[in-house]
Coordinates of C-alpha atoms in Angstrom, one line a residue:
M21 CA 69.4 -5.0 134.5
T22 CA 70.4 -3.4 137.8
T23 CA 68.8 -0.4 139.3
R24 CA 71.2 2.4 140.7
P25 CA 70.2 3.9 144.0
L26 CA 68.5 7.4 143.7
A27 CA 71.0 10.3 144.0
D28 CA 70.7 12.5 147.0
A29 CA 68.9 15.7 145.8
A30 CA 70.6 17.8 148.4
A31 CA 74.1 16.6 147.1
P32 CA 76.1 18.7 144.7
M33 CA 76.1 17.7 141.1
V34 CA 79.9 17.4 141.5
E35 CA 82.1 17.1 144.5
A36 CA 85.9 16.6 144.3
L37 CA 87.7 16.0 147.4
A38 CA 91.5 16.1 147.8
V39 CA 91.9 14.7 144.3
R40 CA 95.4 13.6 143.1
K41 CA 96.6 12.3 139.9
S42 CA 100.1 11.6 138.6
F43 CA 101.6 10.4 135.4
G44 CA 104.9 8.8 136.3
D45 CA 106.8 11.3 138.4
N46 CA 104.6 14.3 137.3
E47 CA 101.9 15.0 139.8
V48 CA 99.3 16.8 137.7
L49 CA 96.7 17.2 140.4
K50 CA 97.8 17.9 143.9
G51 CA 94.8 17.7 146.2
I52 CA 92.1 19.5 144.2
D53 CA 88.8 20.3 146.1
L54 CA 85.8 21.5 143.8
T55 CA 82.1 21.6 144.3
V56 CA 79.7 22.3 141.5
G57 CA 76.0 22.7 142.2
H58 CA 72.9 21.5 140.1
G59 CA 72.5 23.9 137.3
E60 CA 75.6 25.7 137.7
V61 CA 78.1 26.6 134.9
V62 CA 81.7 26.7 136.0
S63 CA 84.6 27.5 133.9
L64 CA 88.2 26.2 134.4
L65 CA 90.9 28.6 133.4
G66 CA 94.7 28.4 133.5
P67 CA 97.8 27.9 131.5
S68 CA 98.5 24.7 129.7
G69 CA 99.6 21.9 131.9
S70 CA 97.8 23.2 134.9
G71 CA 95.5 20.1 135.3
K72 CA 92.2 21.4 133.9
S73 CA 91.7 18.6 131.2
T74 CA 93.0 15.9 133.5
L75 CA 90.5 17.0 136.2
L76 CA 87.6 16.7 133.6
R77 CA 88.8 13.3 132.5
C78 CA 88.8 12.2 136.2
I79 CA 85.3 13.4 136.8
N80 CA 84.3 11.2 133.9
H81 CA 86.5 8.3 135.1
L82 CA 88.6 8.4 131.9
E83 CA 91.5 8.6 134.3
T84 CA 91.7 6.8 137.6
L85 CA 92.5 8.6 140.8
D86 CA 95.6 8.4 142.8
G87 CA 94.1 9.9 145.8
G88 CA 90.8 11.5 147.0
E89 CA 87.5 11.0 145.5
I90 CA 84.9 12.4 143.1
S91 CA 81.1 12.1 143.4
V92 CA 78.6 13.0 140.6
N93 CA 75.0 13.4 141.4
G94 CA 75.6 11.8 144.8
H95 CA 77.4 8.7 143.5
L96 CA 81.1 7.9 143.8
V97 CA 82.9 8.0 140.5
G98 CA 84.5 4.7 139.7
Y99 CA 84.2 3.3 143.1
R100 CA 81.5 2.0 145.4
R101 CA 81.5 2.0 149.2
H102 CA 81.0 -1.1 151.2
G103 CA 81.6 -1.7 154.9
G104 CA 83.4 1.6 155.1
K105 CA 85.9 0.7 152.2
K106 CA 86.0 1.8 148.7
Y107 CA 86.1 -0.8 145.8
E108 CA 86.8 -0.1 142.3
M109 CA 83.8 -0.7 140.0
R110 CA 83.8 -3.2 137.3
P111 CA 84.1 -1.8 133.7
R112 CA 80.6 -2.4 133.1
E113 CA 79.4 -0.6 136.1
V114 CA 81.7 2.4 135.2
A115 CA 80.3 2.5 131.6
A116 CA 76.8 2.5 133.1
A117 CA 77.5 5.4 135.4
R118 CA 79.2 7.3 132.8
R119 CA 75.9 7.7 130.8
D120 CA 74.9 10.5 133.1
V121 CA 77.9 12.5 132.1
G122 CA 78.4 14.0 128.5
M123 CA 81.8 14.9 127.4
V124 CA 82.8 17.1 124.5
F125 CA 86.4 17.0 123.4
Q126 CA 88.6 19.4 121.4
R127 CA 88.5 17.0 118.5
F128 CA 85.1 16.1 117.4
N129 CA 85.7 12.2 117.2
L130 CA 82.6 11.6 114.9
F131 CA 82.4 8.3 113.3
P132 CA 83.2 9.2 109.6
H133 CA 81.2 6.5 108.1
L134 CA 77.9 7.7 109.7
T135 CA 75.8 10.7 108.8
A136 CA 75.2 13.5 111.5
L137 CA 71.9 11.9 112.3
E138 CA 73.3 8.4 112.6
N139 CA 76.2 9.7 114.8
V140 CA 73.6 11.1 117.2
M141 CA 71.5 8.1 117.2
E142 CA 74.3 5.7 117.8
A143 CA 74.6 5.7 121.6
P144 CA 70.9 5.8 122.5
V145 CA 70.2 2.6 120.2
F146 CA 73.3 0.6 121.2
V147 CA 73.9 1.6 124.7
K148 CA 70.5 2.6 126.1
G149 CA 68.4 0.2 123.8
V150 CA 66.1 2.9 122.5
G151 CA 64.1 2.0 119.5
R152 CA 65.4 3.3 116.2
A153 CA 62.3 5.3 115.5
Q154 CA 62.5 7.0 118.7
A155 CA 66.1 7.6 118.6
R156 CA 65.8 9.1 115.1
E157 CA 63.0 11.6 116.2
Q158 CA 65.2 12.6 119.1
A159 CA 68.4 13.0 116.9
H160 CA 66.3 15.2 114.5
E161 CA 65.3 17.4 117.6
L162 CA 68.8 17.6 118.9
L163 CA 70.1 18.6 115.5
R164 CA 67.6 21.4 115.5
R165 CA 68.6 22.3 119.0
V166 CA 72.3 22.8 117.9
G167 CA 71.3 24.7 114.8
L168 CA 71.7 22.0 112.2
P169 CA 68.2 21.0 111.2
D170 CA 69.2 20.9 107.5
K171 CA 72.3 18.5 108.0
P172 CA 71.0 15.1 109.0
A173 CA 72.4 13.4 105.9
A174 CA 75.7 15.1 105.8
Y175 CA 78.7 13.1 106.6
P176 CA 81.4 14.6 108.8
F177 CA 83.8 15.4 106.0
Q178 CA 80.9 17.4 104.4
L179 CA 80.7 19.7 107.5
S180 CA 82.8 22.5 108.8
G181 CA 84.6 22.3 112.1
G182 CA 82.0 24.2 113.8
Q183 CA 79.3 22.0 112.5
Q184 CA 81.1 18.9 113.4
Q185 CA 81.6 20.1 117.0
R186 CA 77.8 20.9 117.3
V187 CA 77.0 17.4 116.0
A188 CA 79.3 16.3 118.8
I189 CA 77.3 18.2 121.3
A190 CA 74.1 16.8 120.1
R191 CA 75.6 13.3 120.3
A192 CA 76.7 13.9 124.0
L193 CA 73.2 15.3 124.6
A194 CA 71.5 12.3 123.1
M195 CA 72.4 10.3 126.3
R196 CA 70.3 12.7 128.3
P197 CA 73.2 13.5 130.6
S198 CA 72.7 15.4 134.0
L199 CA 76.2 17.0 133.6
M200 CA 78.1 18.2 130.5
L201 CA 81.9 18.5 130.4
F202 CA 83.6 20.5 127.7
D203 CA 87.3 20.2 127.2
E204 CA 88.4 23.3 125.2
P205 CA 85.6 22.7 122.7
T206 CA 86.6 25.5 120.5
S207 CA 90.3 25.4 120.4
A208 CA 90.5 23.3 117.2
L209 CA 88.2 25.7 115.3
D210 CA 89.1 28.5 113.0
P211 CA 88.1 31.8 114.8
E212 CA 85.1 32.5 112.7
L213 CA 83.5 29.3 113.7
V214 CA 83.9 29.6 117.4
G215 CA 80.9 31.7 118.0
E216 CA 78.5 29.1 116.6
V217 CA 79.6 26.5 119.1
L218 CA 79.6 29.0 122.0
D219 CA 76.0 29.9 121.1
V220 CA 74.9 26.3 121.5
M221 CA 76.7 26.2 124.9
R222 CA 75.0 29.5 126.0
G223 CA 71.6 27.8 125.0
L224 CA 72.5 24.9 127.2
A225 CA 73.2 27.1 130.1
R226 CA 69.9 29.1 129.6
D227 CA 68.2 25.6 129.7
G228 CA 69.8 24.9 133.3
M229 CA 72.3 22.3 132.1
T230 CA 75.0 21.8 134.7
M231 CA 78.4 22.4 132.8
I232 CA 82.1 22.4 133.7
V233 CA 84.0 24.1 130.8
V234 CA 87.7 24.1 130.2
T235 CA 88.1 27.2 128.1
H236 CA 90.4 30.2 127.1
E237 CA 87.3 32.1 125.9
I238 CA 87.4 34.7 128.6
G239 CA 84.2 36.4 127.3
F240 CA 82.2 33.3 127.5
A241 CA 83.4 32.7 131.0
R242 CA 82.5 36.2 131.9
E243 CA 79.1 36.3 130.3
V244 CA 77.8 32.8 130.9
C245 CA 79.5 31.1 133.8
D246 CA 78.4 31.4 137.4
R247 CA 81.9 30.8 138.7
V248 CA 85.4 30.8 137.4
V249 CA 88.1 28.5 138.8
F250 CA 91.6 29.5 138.0
M251 CA 94.1 26.5 138.3
D252 CA 97.9 26.4 138.0
G253 CA 100.5 23.7 138.9
G254 CA 97.8 21.3 139.7
V255 CA 96.1 23.4 142.3
V256 CA 93.1 25.7 142.5
V257 CA 94.7 29.2 142.9
E258 CA 91.5 31.1 143.3
E259 CA 87.8 30.9 142.4
G260 CA 84.9 33.1 142.5
D261 CA 82.3 35.2 140.7
P262 CA 83.6 35.8 137.2
A263 CA 83.4 39.6 137.6
Q264 CA 85.6 39.3 140.6
V265 CA 88.2 36.8 139.4
L266 CA 88.6 38.3 135.9
T267 CA 88.6 42.1 136.8
R268 CA 89.9 42.0 140.4
P269 CA 91.9 38.8 140.9
T270 CA 93.4 38.5 144.4
H271 CA 96.3 36.3 143.3
A272 CA 99.4 37.5 141.6
R273 CA 99.6 34.4 139.4
T274 CA 95.9 34.9 138.3
R275 CA 96.6 38.5 137.4
N276 CA 99.7 37.5 135.5
F277 CA 97.7 34.9 133.5
L278 CA 95.0 37.3 132.7
S279 CA 97.3 40.0 131.7
K280 CA 98.4 37.7 128.7
V281 CA 95.0 36.5 127.6
L282 CA 92.8 39.7 127.9

């Protein structure tokens, strides 16, 4: 078992420098710079196709970069430096590094043949080697944390969409990540179920979890986030305090977007 070097406590939680990503001839990210501090909650806003979800996937190395670099907790994502050069990590090294980052998607992607409790236990047991008794205790606590203490024996088909998404959040938290990424976590939910998921995310913010959230929930961005980043066409158009960006945006493209969603 290899020991990873300690992160630089002074380093940002996330630092993206000149990040580029293309799919064929379509350049989705065009030199993105983004810094997120420890304990900061940042929302990514923008129209569909602006590159928000692709940026999240690059932070978790679910997509490889075509240019630039990303560091999480002081470590390069997907690469290591040696002798002044960057080398791509082996898949096992990437998987080990990814343990520090939890990601919640639009779709819940729960294992349908496992109960809520078993879904939350799965990764700690089979990835981290946690004993089953300890993993079960932790899973019960996480289900309580997301407001589902009475659902450990429920299978995904027995849960509402909002409940399934809360189990997905608990599953991501089970790996004890230092960073949580949310890719439009409420977009697949019926409107009346959105609030229960956002309440869990508010609790995580209060507890000091570093989060990057792709969302169209402007109220959540205004109330909970420390910073709003507006993206369009693969670039950061403007960013700043939510009160400033959402009520007094300086860029015409931001004003036009907000006029359609507020």
